CSV table of C-alpha atoms and ligand atoms in Angstrom, one decimal:
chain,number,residue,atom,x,y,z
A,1,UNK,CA,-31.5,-18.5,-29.4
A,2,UNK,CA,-33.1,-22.1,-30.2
A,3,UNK,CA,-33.6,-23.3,-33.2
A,4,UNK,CA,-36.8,-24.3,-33.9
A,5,UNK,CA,-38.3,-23.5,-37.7
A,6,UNK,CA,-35.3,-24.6,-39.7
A,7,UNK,CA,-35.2,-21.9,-42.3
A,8,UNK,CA,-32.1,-23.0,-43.9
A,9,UNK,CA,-31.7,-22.1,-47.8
A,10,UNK,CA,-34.5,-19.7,-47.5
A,11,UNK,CA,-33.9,-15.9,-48.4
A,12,UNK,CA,-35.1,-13.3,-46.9
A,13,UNK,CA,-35.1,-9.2,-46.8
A,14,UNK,CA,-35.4,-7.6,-43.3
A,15,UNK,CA,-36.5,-3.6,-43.1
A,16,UNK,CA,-35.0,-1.8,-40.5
A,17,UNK,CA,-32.6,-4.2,-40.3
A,18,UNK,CA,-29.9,-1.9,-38.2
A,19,UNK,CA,-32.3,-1.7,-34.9
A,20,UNK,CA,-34.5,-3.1,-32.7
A,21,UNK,CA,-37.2,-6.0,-33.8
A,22,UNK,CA,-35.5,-5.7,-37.9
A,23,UNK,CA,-31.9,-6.1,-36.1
A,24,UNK,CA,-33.5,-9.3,-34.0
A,25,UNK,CA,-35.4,-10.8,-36.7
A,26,UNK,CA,-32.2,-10.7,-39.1
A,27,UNK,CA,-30.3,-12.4,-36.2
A,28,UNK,CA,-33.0,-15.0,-35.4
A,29,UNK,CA,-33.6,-15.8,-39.6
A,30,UNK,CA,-30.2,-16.2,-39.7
A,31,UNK,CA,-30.0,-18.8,-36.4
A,32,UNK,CA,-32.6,-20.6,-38.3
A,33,UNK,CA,-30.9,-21.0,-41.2
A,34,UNK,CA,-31.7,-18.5,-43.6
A,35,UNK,CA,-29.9,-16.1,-45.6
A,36,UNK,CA,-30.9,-12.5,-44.5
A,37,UNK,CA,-30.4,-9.3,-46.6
A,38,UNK,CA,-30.6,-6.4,-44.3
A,39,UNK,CA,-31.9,-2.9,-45.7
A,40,UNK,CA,-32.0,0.3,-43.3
A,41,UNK,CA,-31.7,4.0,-44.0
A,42,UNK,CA,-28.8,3.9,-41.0
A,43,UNK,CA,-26.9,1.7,-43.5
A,44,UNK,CA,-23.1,0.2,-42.2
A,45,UNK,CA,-21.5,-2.4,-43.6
A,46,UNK,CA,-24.0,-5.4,-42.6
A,47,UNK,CA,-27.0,-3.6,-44.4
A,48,UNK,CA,-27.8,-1.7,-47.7
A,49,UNK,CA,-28.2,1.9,-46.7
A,50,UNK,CA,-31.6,3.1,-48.1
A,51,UNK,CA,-34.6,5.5,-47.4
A,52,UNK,CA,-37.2,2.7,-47.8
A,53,UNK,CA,-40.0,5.8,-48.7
A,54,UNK,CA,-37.1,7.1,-51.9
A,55,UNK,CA,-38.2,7.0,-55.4
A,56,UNK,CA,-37.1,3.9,-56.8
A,57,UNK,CA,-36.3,2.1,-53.7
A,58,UNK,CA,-38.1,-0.7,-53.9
A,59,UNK,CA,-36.8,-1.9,-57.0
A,60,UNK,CA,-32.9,-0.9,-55.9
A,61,UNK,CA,-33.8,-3.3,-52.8
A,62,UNK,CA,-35.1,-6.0,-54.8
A,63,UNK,CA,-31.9,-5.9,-57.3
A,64,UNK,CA,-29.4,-5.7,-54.2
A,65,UNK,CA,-31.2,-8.7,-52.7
A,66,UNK,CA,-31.5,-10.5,-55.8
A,67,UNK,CA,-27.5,-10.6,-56.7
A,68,UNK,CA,-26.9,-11.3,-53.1
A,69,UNK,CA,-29.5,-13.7,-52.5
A,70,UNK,CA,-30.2,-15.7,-55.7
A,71,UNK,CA,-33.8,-15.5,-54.8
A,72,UNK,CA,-36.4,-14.6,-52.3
A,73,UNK,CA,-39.1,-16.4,-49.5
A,74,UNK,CA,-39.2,-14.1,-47.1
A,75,UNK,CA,-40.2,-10.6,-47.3
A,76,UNK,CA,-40.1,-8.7,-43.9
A,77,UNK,CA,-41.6,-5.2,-44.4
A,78,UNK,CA,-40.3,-3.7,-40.5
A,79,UNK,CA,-38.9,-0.1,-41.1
A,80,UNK,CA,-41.0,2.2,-39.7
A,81,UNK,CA,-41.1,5.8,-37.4
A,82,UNK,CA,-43.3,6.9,-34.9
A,83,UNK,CA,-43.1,10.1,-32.9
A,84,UNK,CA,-46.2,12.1,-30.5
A,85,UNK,CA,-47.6,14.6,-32.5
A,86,UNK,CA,-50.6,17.1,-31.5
A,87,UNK,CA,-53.5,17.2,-34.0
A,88,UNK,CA,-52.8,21.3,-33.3
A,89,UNK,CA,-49.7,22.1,-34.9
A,90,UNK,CA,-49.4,18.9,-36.7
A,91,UNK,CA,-47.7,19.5,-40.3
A,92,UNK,CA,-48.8,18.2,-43.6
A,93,UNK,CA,-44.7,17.4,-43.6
A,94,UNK,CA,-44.9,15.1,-40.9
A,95,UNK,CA,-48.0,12.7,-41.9
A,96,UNK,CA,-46.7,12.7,-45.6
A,97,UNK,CA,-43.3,11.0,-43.9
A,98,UNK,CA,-45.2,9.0,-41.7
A,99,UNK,CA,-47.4,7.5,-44.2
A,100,UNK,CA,-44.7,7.1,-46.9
A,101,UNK,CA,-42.6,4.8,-44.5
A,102,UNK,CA,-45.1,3.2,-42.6
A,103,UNK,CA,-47.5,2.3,-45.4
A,104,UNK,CA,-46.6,3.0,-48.5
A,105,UNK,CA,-43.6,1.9,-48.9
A,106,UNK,CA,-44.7,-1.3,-47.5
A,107,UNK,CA,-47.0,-1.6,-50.8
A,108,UNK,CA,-44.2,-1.0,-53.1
A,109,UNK,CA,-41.8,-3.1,-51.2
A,110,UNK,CA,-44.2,-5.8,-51.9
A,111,UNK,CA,-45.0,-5.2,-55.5
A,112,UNK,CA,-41.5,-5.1,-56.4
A,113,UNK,CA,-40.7,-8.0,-55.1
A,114,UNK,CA,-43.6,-10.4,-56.3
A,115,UNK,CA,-41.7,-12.1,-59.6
A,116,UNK,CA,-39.7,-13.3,-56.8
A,117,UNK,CA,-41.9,-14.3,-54.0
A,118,UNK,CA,-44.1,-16.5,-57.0
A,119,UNK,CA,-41.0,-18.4,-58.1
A,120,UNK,CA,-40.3,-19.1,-54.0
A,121,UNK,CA,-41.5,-22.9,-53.0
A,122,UNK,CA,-42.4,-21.1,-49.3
A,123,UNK,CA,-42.8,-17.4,-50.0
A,124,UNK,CA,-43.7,-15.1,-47.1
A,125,UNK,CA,-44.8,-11.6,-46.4
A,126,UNK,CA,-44.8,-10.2,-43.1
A,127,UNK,CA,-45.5,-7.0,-42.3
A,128,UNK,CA,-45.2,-4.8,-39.1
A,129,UNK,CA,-48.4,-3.3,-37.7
A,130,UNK,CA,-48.3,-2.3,-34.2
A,131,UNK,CA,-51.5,-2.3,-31.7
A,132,UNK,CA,-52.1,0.6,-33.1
A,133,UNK,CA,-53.5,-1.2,-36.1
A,134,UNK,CA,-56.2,-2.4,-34.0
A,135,UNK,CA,-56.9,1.3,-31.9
A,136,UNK,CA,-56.0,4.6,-31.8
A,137,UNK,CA,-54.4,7.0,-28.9
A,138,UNK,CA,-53.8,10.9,-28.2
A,139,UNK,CA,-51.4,11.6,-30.3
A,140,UNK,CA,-50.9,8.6,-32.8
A,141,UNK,CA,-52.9,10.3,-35.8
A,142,UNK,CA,-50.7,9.5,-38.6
A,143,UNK,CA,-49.1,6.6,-36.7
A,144,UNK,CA,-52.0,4.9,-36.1
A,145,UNK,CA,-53.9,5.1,-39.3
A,146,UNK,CA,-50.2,4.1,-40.7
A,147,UNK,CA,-50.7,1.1,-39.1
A,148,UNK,CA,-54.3,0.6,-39.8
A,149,UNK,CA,-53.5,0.9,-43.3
A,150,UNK,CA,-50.6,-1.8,-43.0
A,151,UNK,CA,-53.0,-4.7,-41.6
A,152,UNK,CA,-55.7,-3.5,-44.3
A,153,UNK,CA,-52.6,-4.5,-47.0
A,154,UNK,CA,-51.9,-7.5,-45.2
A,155,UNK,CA,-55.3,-8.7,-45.4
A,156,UNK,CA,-55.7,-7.7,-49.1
A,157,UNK,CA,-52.3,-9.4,-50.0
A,158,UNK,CA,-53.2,-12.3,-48.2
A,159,UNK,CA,-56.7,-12.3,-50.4
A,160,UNK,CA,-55.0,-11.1,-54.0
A,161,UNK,CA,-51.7,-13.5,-53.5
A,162,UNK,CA,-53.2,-16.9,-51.9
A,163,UNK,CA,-53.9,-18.3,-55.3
A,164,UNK,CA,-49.7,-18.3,-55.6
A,165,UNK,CA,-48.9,-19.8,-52.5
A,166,UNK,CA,-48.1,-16.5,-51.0
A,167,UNK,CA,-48.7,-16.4,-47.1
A,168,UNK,CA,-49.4,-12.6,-45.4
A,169,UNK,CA,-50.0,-11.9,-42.1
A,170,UNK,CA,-49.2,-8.7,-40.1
A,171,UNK,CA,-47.5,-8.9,-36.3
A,172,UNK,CA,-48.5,-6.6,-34.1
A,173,UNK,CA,-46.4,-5.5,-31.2
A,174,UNK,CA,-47.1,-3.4,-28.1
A,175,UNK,CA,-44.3,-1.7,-26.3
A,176,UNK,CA,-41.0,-3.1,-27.4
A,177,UNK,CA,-38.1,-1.4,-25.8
A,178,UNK,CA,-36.4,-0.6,-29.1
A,179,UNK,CA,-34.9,3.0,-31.0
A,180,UNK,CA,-38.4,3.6,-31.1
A,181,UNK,CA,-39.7,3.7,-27.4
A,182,UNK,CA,-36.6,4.1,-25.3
A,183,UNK,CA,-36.3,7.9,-25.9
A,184,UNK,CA,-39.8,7.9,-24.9
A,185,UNK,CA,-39.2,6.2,-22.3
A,186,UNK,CA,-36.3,8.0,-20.8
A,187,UNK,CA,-38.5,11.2,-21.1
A,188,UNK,CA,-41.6,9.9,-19.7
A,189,UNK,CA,-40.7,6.3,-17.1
A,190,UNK,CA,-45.0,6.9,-16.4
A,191,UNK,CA,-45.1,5.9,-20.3
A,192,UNK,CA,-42.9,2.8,-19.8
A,193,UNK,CA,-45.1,1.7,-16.3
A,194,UNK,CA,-47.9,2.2,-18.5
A,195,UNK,CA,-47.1,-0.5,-20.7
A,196,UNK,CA,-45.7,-2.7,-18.1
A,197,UNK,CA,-48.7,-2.6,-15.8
A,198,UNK,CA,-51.0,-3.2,-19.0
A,199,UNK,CA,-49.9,-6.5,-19.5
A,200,UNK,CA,-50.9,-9.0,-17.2
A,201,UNK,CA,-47.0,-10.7,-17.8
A,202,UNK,CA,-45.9,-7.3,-16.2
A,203,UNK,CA,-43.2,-6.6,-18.4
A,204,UNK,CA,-42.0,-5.1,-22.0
A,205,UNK,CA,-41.6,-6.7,-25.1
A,206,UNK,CA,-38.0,-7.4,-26.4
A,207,UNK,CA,-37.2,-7.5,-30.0
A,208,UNK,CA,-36.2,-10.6,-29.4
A,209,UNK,CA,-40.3,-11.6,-28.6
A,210,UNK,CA,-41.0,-10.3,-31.9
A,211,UNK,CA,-38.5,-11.7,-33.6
A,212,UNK,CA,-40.0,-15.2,-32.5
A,213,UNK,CA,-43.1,-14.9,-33.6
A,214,UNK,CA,-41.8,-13.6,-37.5
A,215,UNK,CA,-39.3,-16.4,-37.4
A,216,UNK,CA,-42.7,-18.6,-36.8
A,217,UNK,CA,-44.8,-16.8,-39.2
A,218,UNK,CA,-42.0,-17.5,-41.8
A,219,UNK,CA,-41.6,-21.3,-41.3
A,220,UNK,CA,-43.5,-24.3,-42.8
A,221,UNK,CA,-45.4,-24.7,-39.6
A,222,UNK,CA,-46.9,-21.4,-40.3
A,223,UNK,CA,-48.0,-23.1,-43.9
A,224,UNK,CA,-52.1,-22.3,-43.2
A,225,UNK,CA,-51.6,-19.2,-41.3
A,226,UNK,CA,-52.7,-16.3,-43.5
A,227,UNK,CA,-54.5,-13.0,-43.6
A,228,UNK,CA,-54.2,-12.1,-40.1
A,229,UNK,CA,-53.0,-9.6,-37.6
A,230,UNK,CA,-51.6,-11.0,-34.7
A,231,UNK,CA,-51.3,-9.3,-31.3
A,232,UNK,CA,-47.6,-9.6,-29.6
A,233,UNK,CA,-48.2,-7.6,-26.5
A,234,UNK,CA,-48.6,-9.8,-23.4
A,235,UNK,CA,-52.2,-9.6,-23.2
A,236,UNK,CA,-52.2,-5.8,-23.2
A,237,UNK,CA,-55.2,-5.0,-24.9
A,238,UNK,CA,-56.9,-8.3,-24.3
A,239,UNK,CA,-58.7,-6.0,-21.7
A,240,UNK,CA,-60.0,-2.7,-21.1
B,1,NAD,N1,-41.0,-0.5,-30.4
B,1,NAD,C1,-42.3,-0.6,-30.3
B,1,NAD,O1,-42.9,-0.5,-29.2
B,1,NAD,C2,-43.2,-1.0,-31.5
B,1,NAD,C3,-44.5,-1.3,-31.2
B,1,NAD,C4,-45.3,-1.6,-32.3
B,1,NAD,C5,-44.8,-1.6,-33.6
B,1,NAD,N2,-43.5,-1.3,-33.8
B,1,NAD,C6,-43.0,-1.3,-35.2
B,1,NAD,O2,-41.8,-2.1,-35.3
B,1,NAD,C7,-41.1,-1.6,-36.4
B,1,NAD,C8,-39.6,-1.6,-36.0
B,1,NAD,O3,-39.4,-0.5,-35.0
B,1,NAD,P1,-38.5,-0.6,-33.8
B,1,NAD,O4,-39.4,-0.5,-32.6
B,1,NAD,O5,-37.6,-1.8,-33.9
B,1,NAD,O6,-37.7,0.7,-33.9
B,1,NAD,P2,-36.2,1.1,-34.2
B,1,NAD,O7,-36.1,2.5,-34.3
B,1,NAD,O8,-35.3,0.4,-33.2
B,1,NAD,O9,-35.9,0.4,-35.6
B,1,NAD,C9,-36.5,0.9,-36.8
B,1,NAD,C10,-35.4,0.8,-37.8
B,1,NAD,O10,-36.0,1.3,-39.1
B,1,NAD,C11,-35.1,2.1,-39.7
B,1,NAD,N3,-35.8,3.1,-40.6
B,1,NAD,C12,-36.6,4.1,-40.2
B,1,NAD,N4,-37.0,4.8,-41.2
B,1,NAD,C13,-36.5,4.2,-42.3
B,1,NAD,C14,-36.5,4.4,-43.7
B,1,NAD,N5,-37.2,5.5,-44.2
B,1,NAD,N6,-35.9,3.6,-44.6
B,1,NAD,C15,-35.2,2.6,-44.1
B,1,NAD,N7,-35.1,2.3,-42.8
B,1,NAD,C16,-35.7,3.1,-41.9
B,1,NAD,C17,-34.4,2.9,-38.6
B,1,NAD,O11,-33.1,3.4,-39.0
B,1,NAD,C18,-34.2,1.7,-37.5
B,1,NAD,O12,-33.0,1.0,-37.7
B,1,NAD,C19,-41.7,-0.3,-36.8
B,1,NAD,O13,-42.5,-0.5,-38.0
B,1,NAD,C20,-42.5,0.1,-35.7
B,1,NAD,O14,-43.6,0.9,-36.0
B,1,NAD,C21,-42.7,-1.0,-32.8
């Protein structure tokens, strides 16, 4: 990995650090410079081990992160679930979790850590949407309006935090072969060519593309880039 934003003696907290896009934004902060606290509910050594939806998380995150870290600039909201499920036969259970973890927890992530992000010189909130903050697909009810619900926070944060200095903005992925998709994949390769053949660069995202584009969102050249969603999906939906 190049450097390129020079993040160094900036502090950030990564989401869903263990795997995937958290696991290769942690790694790429921490090429460019910064100090990275990871937080995953599949916690090992390298990451606090927390639900993100648990009572009380939020503010045990932002404590952790805060005796580690000294601080904060960078607030990466990236844990997240998503799994096909049928309108027919599709539990209460199952959007409550969905929800909590996608969305919710994003807000309270957020709020928790806001004494922080005001006293940063170059704080930073990005959030995780998906393309599926922009549409909708068979089986992606609670997914989907998850993610809906994530850029609609961005955009309000952006609006409500501006006046501090506060930058939000919300990437976006398509298919990245992550935890996520790669079961999905395995059980259905006519899902993976899908996604392939959508994009006119005729492959899947890596983490590491995502990572890239968080890593730019969180320098100083990202300074006047606010309120925004931003696609990271090879052109995949730039067309029918
Ligand atoms: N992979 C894709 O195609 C894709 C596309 C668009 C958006 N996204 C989003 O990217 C984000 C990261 O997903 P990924 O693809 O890297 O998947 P992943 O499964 O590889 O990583 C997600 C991580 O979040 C952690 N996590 C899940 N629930 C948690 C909880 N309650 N508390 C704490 N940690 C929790 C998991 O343990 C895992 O390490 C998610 O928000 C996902 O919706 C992924």
């Amino acid at each position: 990995m190049t450097i390129r934003y020079g993040l160094a003696g900036m502090k950030a907290i990564v989401t869903g650090a263990a795997s995937g896009i958290g696991l290769a934004t942690a790694a790429r902060l921490r090429v460019e410079g910064a100090d990275v606290f990871g937080v995953d509910i599949a916690g090992d050594g390298g990451v606090l081990g927390i639900d993100v939806s648990a009572p009380g998380a939020s503010e045990a995150i932002i404590a952790a992160a805060l005796a580690q870290l000294g601080g904060l600039d960078i607030l990466v909201c990236n844990a997240g679930i998503s799994a096909y499920m049928a309108l027919e036969g599709h539990d209460d259970a199952a959007w409550d979790n969905t929800l909590a973890i996608n969305l919710t927890a994003v807000f309270r992530l957020v709020r928790a850590a806001l004494p922080l992000l005001k006293a940063s010189h170059q704080p930073r909130i990005i959030t995780i949407g998906s393309v599926m903050s922009s549409y909708g697909d068979a089986g992606m009810a609670a997914y989907a309006a998850s993610k809906h619900g994530v850029l609609g926070l961005t955009r309000s944060l952006a609006t409500e935090l501006g006046p501090f200095g506060i930058t939000a903005n919300c990437v976006m992925p398509g298919a990245v072969l992550t935890g996520i998709t790669a079961p999905a994949f395995a059980a259905n390769p006519e899902f993976e060519t899908y996604w392939r053949e959508k994009s006119p660069l005729k492959r899947i995202a890596t983490p590491a593309d995502i990572a890239s584009v968080i890593a730019f969102l969180a320098s100083d050249d990202a300074r006047f880039v606010s309120g925004h969603g931003i696609h990271v999906d090879g052109a995949a939906t730039a067309h029918p």
